[in-house]
mmCIF file of C-alpha atoms in Angstrom:
data_model
loop_
_atom_site.group_PDB
_atom_site.id
_atom_site.type_symbol
_atom_site.label_atom_id
_atom_site.label_comp_id
_atom_site.label_asym_id
_atom_site.label_seq_id
_atom_site.Cartn_x
_atom_site.Cartn_y
_atom_site.Cartn_z
ATOM 1 C CA ASN U 270 61.637 87.053 35.845
ATOM 2 C CA ALA U 271 58.506 86.402 34.495
ATOM 3 C CA GLY U 272 55.262 88.938 35.582
ATOM 4 C CA VAL U 273 51.894 88.011 37.051
ATOM 5 C CA MET U 274 50.341 85.178 34.100
ATOM 6 C CA GLN U 275 46.623 84.756 33.712
ATOM 7 C CA ASN U 276 45.195 82.165 31.809
ATOM 8 C CA PRO U 277 42.982 82.193 29.845
ATOM 9 C CA ARG U 278 42.950 85.648 28.192
ATOM 10 C CA HIS U 279 39.287 85.689 26.725
ATOM 11 C CA LEU U 280 36.760 83.204 28.046
ATOM 12 C CA VAL U 281 33.518 83.206 26.599
ATOM 13 C CA ARG U 282 30.529 80.565 28.570
ATOM 14 C CA ARG U 283 27.109 80.278 28.214
ATOM 15 C CA ARG U 284 24.834 81.541 30.857
ATOM 16 C CA GLY U 285 24.386 78.785 33.174
ATOM 17 C CA GLN U 286 28.265 77.234 32.816
ATOM 18 C CA GLU U 287 31.011 77.966 35.197
ATOM 19 C CA ALA U 288 34.503 80.035 34.656
ATOM 20 C CA ARG U 289 37.754 79.196 36.078
ATOM 21 C CA LEU U 290 39.991 81.974 35.962
ATOM 22 C CA ARG U 291 43.620 81.520 36.946
ATOM 23 C CA CYS U 292 46.448 83.568 38.085
ATOM 24 C CA SER U 293 49.956 82.427 38.699
ATOM 25 C CA PRO U 294 51.804 85.105 40.851
ATOM 26 C CA MET U 295 55.094 86.151 40.049
ATOM 27 C CA LYS U 296 57.779 83.740 41.619
ATOM 28 C CA GLY U 297 58.183 84.779 45.314
ATOM 29 C CA HIS U 298 54.920 86.328 45.904
ATOM 30 C CA SER U 299 52.814 84.915 48.145
ATOM 31 C CA HIS U 300 50.287 87.573 48.015
ATOM 32 C CA VAL U 301 47.676 87.428 45.519
ATOM 33 C CA TYR U 302 44.745 89.977 44.670
ATOM 34 C CA TRP U 303 41.862 89.650 42.490
ATOM 35 C CA TYR U 304 40.020 92.728 40.823
ATOM 36 C CA ARG U 305 36.893 93.193 38.832
ATOM 37 C CA GLN U 306 36.679 95.830 36.021
ATOM 38 C CA LEU U 307 33.534 96.244 34.535
ATOM 39 C CA PRO U 308 33.048 98.143 31.195
ATOM 40 C CA GLU U 309 33.803 102.014 31.622
ATOM 41 C CA GLU U 310 34.785 101.330 34.953
ATOM 42 C CA GLY U 311 37.367 100.875 37.422
ATOM 43 C CA LEU U 312 38.802 98.137 39.008
ATOM 44 C CA LYS U 313 37.209 96.992 42.099
ATOM 45 C CA PHE U 314 38.750 94.869 44.689
ATOM 46 C CA MET U 315 37.254 91.092 44.912
ATOM 47 C CA VAL U 316 39.672 89.137 47.557
ATOM 48 C CA TYR U 317 42.807 88.742 48.895
ATOM 49 C CA LEU U 318 44.506 85.610 49.509
ATOM 50 C CA GLN U 319 47.758 84.206 50.789
ATOM 51 C CA LYS U 320 48.928 80.677 50.413
ATOM 52 C CA GLU U 321 46.082 78.360 51.520
ATOM 53 C CA ASN U 322 44.098 81.060 53.199
ATOM 54 C CA ILE U 323 41.704 83.876 52.438
ATOM 55 C CA ILE U 324 42.276 86.805 54.409
ATOM 56 C CA ASP U 325 39.818 89.711 53.073
ATOM 57 C CA GLU U 326 36.847 88.673 50.540
ATOM 58 C CA SER U 327 35.102 91.858 51.425
ATOM 59 C CA GLY U 328 34.495 92.539 47.786
ATOM 60 C CA MET U 329 33.174 88.962 46.862
ATOM 61 C CA PRO U 330 29.619 88.714 45.972
ATOM 62 C CA LYS U 331 28.018 86.224 48.384
ATOM 63 C CA GLU U 332 27.069 83.570 46.040
ATOM 64 C CA ARG U 333 28.686 81.721 42.746
ATOM 65 C CA PHE U 334 31.912 83.381 43.684
ATOM 66 C CA SER U 335 34.817 81.496 45.736
ATOM 67 C CA ALA U 336 38.802 81.938 45.013
ATOM 68 C CA GLU U 337 41.600 79.951 46.399
ATOM 69 C CA PHE U 338 45.420 79.782 46.200
ATOM 70 C CA PRO U 339 46.785 76.540 47.208
ATOM 71 C CA LYS U 340 49.969 75.548 48.520
ATOM 72 C CA GLU U 341 51.190 74.078 44.888
ATOM 73 C CA GLY U 342 49.560 75.929 41.716
ATOM 74 C CA PRO U 343 48.288 79.000 40.827
ATOM 75 C CA SER U 344 44.789 80.953 42.129
ATOM 76 C CA ILE U 345 42.121 80.127 40.827
ATOM 77 C CA LEU U 346 39.037 82.394 40.658
ATOM 78 C CA ARG U 347 35.759 80.449 40.332
ATOM 79 C CA ILE U 348 32.349 81.364 39.124
ATOM 80 C CA GLN U 349 29.608 79.164 39.128
ATOM 81 C CA GLN U 350 26.162 79.421 37.247
ATOM 82 C CA VAL U 351 27.754 82.684 35.403
ATOM 83 C CA VAL U 352 24.816 85.483 34.397
ATOM 84 C CA ARG U 353 25.589 88.299 31.701
ATOM 85 C CA GLY U 354 26.669 90.515 34.593
ATOM 86 C CA ASP U 355 29.769 88.502 35.218
ATOM 87 C CA SER U 356 30.651 89.687 31.756
ATOM 88 C CA ALA U 357 33.968 91.751 32.636
ATOM 89 C CA ALA U 358 37.677 91.985 32.693
ATOM 90 C CA TYR U 359 39.331 89.891 36.099
ATOM 91 C CA PHE U 360 43.014 90.529 37.083
ATOM 92 C CA CYS U 361 44.947 88.994 39.627
ATOM 93 C CA ALA U 362 47.767 90.948 41.642
ATOM 94 C CA SER U 363 50.501 89.950 43.048
ATOM 95 C CA SER U 364 52.762 91.160 45.799
ATOM 96 C CA PRO U 365 55.789 90.108 47.585
ATOM 97 C CA THR U 366 55.227 91.317 51.372
ATOM 98 C CA LEU U 367 52.683 93.186 53.521
ATOM 99 C CA GLY U 368 52.024 96.891 52.908
ATOM 100 C CA GLY U 369 54.146 99.204 53.250
ATOM 101 C CA ASP U 370 56.514 100.581 50.357
ATOM 102 C CA THR U 371 55.449 97.206 48.274
ATOM 103 C CA GLU U 372 53.904 97.430 45.083
ATOM 104 C CA ALA U 373 51.582 95.291 43.571
ATOM 105 C CA PHE U 374 52.047 93.569 39.878
ATOM 106 C CA PHE U 375 48.835 92.705 37.899
ATOM 107 C CA GLY U 376 48.656 90.473 35.527
ATOM 108 C CA GLN U 377 47.240 90.965 31.665
ATOM 109 C CA GLY U 378 43.300 89.502 33.329
ATOM 110 C CA THR U 379 41.012 87.305 31.694
ATOM 111 C CA ARG U 380 38.144 89.005 29.843
ATOM 112 C CA LEU U 381 35.207 86.980 30.588
ATOM 113 C CA THR U 382 32.209 87.124 28.242
ATOM 114 C CA VAL U 383 28.970 85.763 29.310
ATOM 115 C CA VAL U 384 26.710 84.724 26.108
ATOM 116 C CA ALA K 317 34.725 106.334 53.740
ATOM 117 C CA GLN K 318 37.736 105.256 51.442
ATOM 118 C CA SER K 319 37.742 106.541 48.134
ATOM 119 C CA VAL K 320 38.842 108.089 44.917
ATOM 120 C CA THR K 321 37.621 110.764 42.480
ATOM 121 C CA GLN K 322 38.902 111.267 39.014
ATOM 122 C CA PRO K 323 36.466 113.991 38.324
ATOM 123 C CA ASP K 324 37.485 113.820 34.031
ATOM 124 C CA ILE K 325 36.411 111.268 32.451
ATOM 125 C CA HIS K 326 37.716 112.080 29.345
ATOM 126 C CA ILE K 327 40.379 114.268 28.076
ATOM 127 C CA THR K 328 41.904 115.157 24.780
ATOM 128 C CA VAL K 329 45.207 117.232 24.391
ATOM 129 C CA SER K 330 46.871 117.644 20.899
ATOM 130 C CA GLU K 331 50.727 115.757 20.322
ATOM 131 C CA GLY K 332 53.065 117.700 22.695
ATOM 132 C CA ALA K 333 50.569 119.837 24.855
ATOM 133 C CA SER K 334 50.719 119.971 28.595
ATOM 134 C CA LEU K 335 48.864 116.931 30.817
ATOM 135 C CA GLU K 336 47.152 117.286 34.275
ATOM 136 C CA LEU K 337 44.907 114.571 35.163
ATOM 137 C CA ARG K 338 43.248 115.002 38.578
ATOM 138 C CA CYS K 339 42.916 112.298 41.763
ATOM 139 C CA ASN K 340 41.375 113.389 44.965
ATOM 140 C CA TYR K 341 41.065 110.858 47.260
ATOM 141 C CA SER K 342 39.387 110.362 50.990
ATOM 142 C CA TYR K 343 41.385 108.039 53.187
ATOM 143 C CA GLY K 344 41.444 107.459 57.137
ATOM 144 C CA ALA K 345 44.959 107.445 57.899
ATOM 145 C CA THR K 346 48.224 108.053 55.746
ATOM 146 C CA PRO K 347 47.763 106.688 52.305
ATOM 147 C CA TYR K 348 49.735 105.316 49.606
ATOM 148 C CA LEU K 349 48.843 106.520 46.367
ATOM 149 C CA PHE K 350 49.403 105.256 42.820
ATOM 150 C CA TRP K 351 49.124 105.778 39.585
ATOM 151 C CA TYR K 352 48.329 103.132 36.471
ATOM 152 C CA VAL K 353 48.110 103.190 32.804
ATOM 153 C CA GLN K 354 46.247 100.711 31.015
ATOM 154 C CA SER K 355 46.387 100.395 27.386
ATOM 155 C CA PRO K 356 43.347 99.356 25.460
ATOM 156 C CA GLY K 357 42.959 95.286 26.082
ATOM 157 C CA GLN K 358 46.134 95.209 28.205
ATOM 158 C CA GLY K 359 46.407 94.911 31.932
ATOM 159 C CA LEU K 360 47.765 97.530 34.616
ATOM 160 C CA GLN K 361 51.375 98.947 34.370
ATOM 161 C CA LEU K 362 52.505 101.092 37.496
ATOM 162 C CA LEU K 363 53.460 104.758 36.278
ATOM 163 C CA LEU K 364 54.207 105.839 39.692
ATOM 164 C CA LYS K 365 53.818 105.987 43.533
ATOM 165 C CA TYR K 366 54.166 107.970 46.985
ATOM 166 C CA PHE K 367 54.610 106.444 49.820
ATOM 167 C CA SER K 368 56.449 108.977 51.781
ATOM 168 C CA GLY K 369 59.199 111.883 51.703
ATOM 169 C CA ASP K 370 59.224 114.016 48.710
ATOM 170 C CA THR K 371 55.907 115.033 47.660
ATOM 171 C CA LEU K 372 56.968 115.085 44.017
ATOM 172 C CA VAL K 373 57.026 111.694 42.834
ATOM 173 C CA GLN K 374 58.627 110.798 38.797
ATOM 174 C CA GLY K 375 57.753 108.124 37.062
ATOM 175 C CA ILE K 376 58.399 106.387 34.068
ATOM 176 C CA LYS K 377 57.638 107.610 30.883
ATOM 177 C CA GLY K 378 58.110 111.165 32.091
ATOM 178 C CA PHE K 379 55.021 111.597 34.116
ATOM 179 C CA GLU K 380 55.176 113.355 37.628
ATOM 180 C CA ALA K 381 52.462 113.615 40.497
ATOM 181 C CA GLU K 382 52.458 116.203 43.166
ATOM 182 C CA PHE K 383 51.179 114.530 46.783
ATOM 183 C CA LYS K 384 48.775 117.718 48.663
ATOM 184 C CA ARG K 385 47.388 116.519 51.682
ATOM 185 C CA SER K 386 45.862 119.819 52.304
ATOM 186 C CA GLN K 387 43.482 119.263 48.906
ATOM 187 C CA SER K 388 43.518 115.354 49.432
ATOM 188 C CA SER K 389 45.187 115.601 45.541
ATOM 189 C CA PHE K 390 46.842 113.498 43.782
ATOM 190 C CA ASN K 391 47.372 115.227 40.495
ATOM 191 C CA LEU K 392 49.545 113.175 37.762
ATOM 192 C CA ARG K 393 50.918 115.769 35.302
ATOM 193 C CA LYS K 394 53.342 115.287 31.796
ATOM 194 C CA PRO K 395 54.559 118.413 29.759
ATOM 195 C CA SER K 396 54.538 117.285 26.823
ATOM 196 C CA VAL K 397 52.406 114.647 25.776
ATOM 197 C CA HIS K 398 53.306 111.825 23.405
ATOM 198 C CA TRP K 399 50.779 110.225 20.822
ATOM 199 C CA SER K 400 51.370 106.538 22.184
ATOM 200 C CA ASP K 401 50.205 108.003 25.710
ATOM 201 C CA ALA K 402 46.756 107.228 24.636
ATOM 202 C CA ALA K 403 45.415 104.890 27.136
ATOM 203 C CA GLU K 404 43.151 105.188 30.456
ATOM 204 C CA TYR K 405 44.899 106.434 33.841
ATOM 205 C CA PHE K 406 43.440 104.946 37.079
ATOM 206 C CA CYS K 407 44.633 106.857 40.610
ATOM 207 C CA ALA K 408 44.850 104.248 43.380
ATOM 208 C CA VAL K 409 44.407 104.404 46.968
ATOM 209 C CA GLY K 410 46.333 101.623 49.684
ATOM 210 C CA GLY K 411 47.353 102.289 52.936
ATOM 211 C CA SER K 412 47.406 99.402 55.526
ATOM 212 C CA TYR K 413 50.168 97.382 57.196
ATOM 213 C CA ASN K 414 47.628 94.531 56.748
ATOM 214 C CA THR K 415 46.620 94.370 52.919
ATOM 215 C CA ASP K 416 47.720 95.763 49.464
ATOM 216 C CA LYS K 417 44.267 96.076 48.474
ATOM 217 C CA LEU K 418 43.652 99.288 46.666
ATOM 218 C CA ILE K 419 40.936 101.461 46.224
ATOM 219 C CA PHE K 420 40.746 102.775 42.542
ATOM 220 C CA GLY K 421 39.156 105.265 40.437
ATOM 221 C CA THR K 422 36.864 105.346 37.627
ATOM 222 C CA GLY K 423 39.675 106.248 35.228
ATOM 223 C CA THR K 424 40.580 109.049 32.728
ATOM 224 C CA ARG K 425 40.590 108.245 28.814
ATOM 225 C CA LEU K 426 43.030 109.883 27.712
ATOM 226 C CA GLN K 427 42.958 110.885 23.896
ATOM 227 C CA VAL K 428 45.865 113.029 21.950
ATOM 228 C CA PHE K 429 45.397 114.111 18.426
ATOM 229 C CA PRO K 430 48.661 114.876 16.452
#
């Protein structure tokens, strides 16, 4: 059973371009979480999705950021018109069920650099 | 407000020495507590977790942590550190049955000298 797969591992974008980050959860996992790690900081929650539904987007910036988790295919975190401050590592995590004594498994992250 | 505090930004120990990384949390309900390790350029690996029961939790790689409700703490310990333990360590708290959303501390970077 492959782990959480994120691609690309590294992404370089010029200011104003769009960045698309993909996350394939572990097999059988229907809950996906996106976190952002700014340099020298911990991870900050961005959004929680289930298939075709955004459950909690309280950590998402109000503009330029969007996320989806379609019925088929990976979850996508999309950043439009990137700025230097978007440079960070973006981690995806997946879990099989809600809360309780489950754990979320993390991918290796996508490191976005905006130049 | 829910939060996690890791007071030590950077810790340096000698190989073979004991280690304790501090973690304090603020959470309105019964917390689920986690310790993750992150090697440079890598993702997060779960070391151990506490949900309920015995307050002393054993994890992988010889790590353990003790949940102390009265002190709102969940400190990570290892009796003898190996050079390969050099990494960033994150404490996290969650706990709602509606979500596995985690709140992370800012991390403690561990350096190990031979």
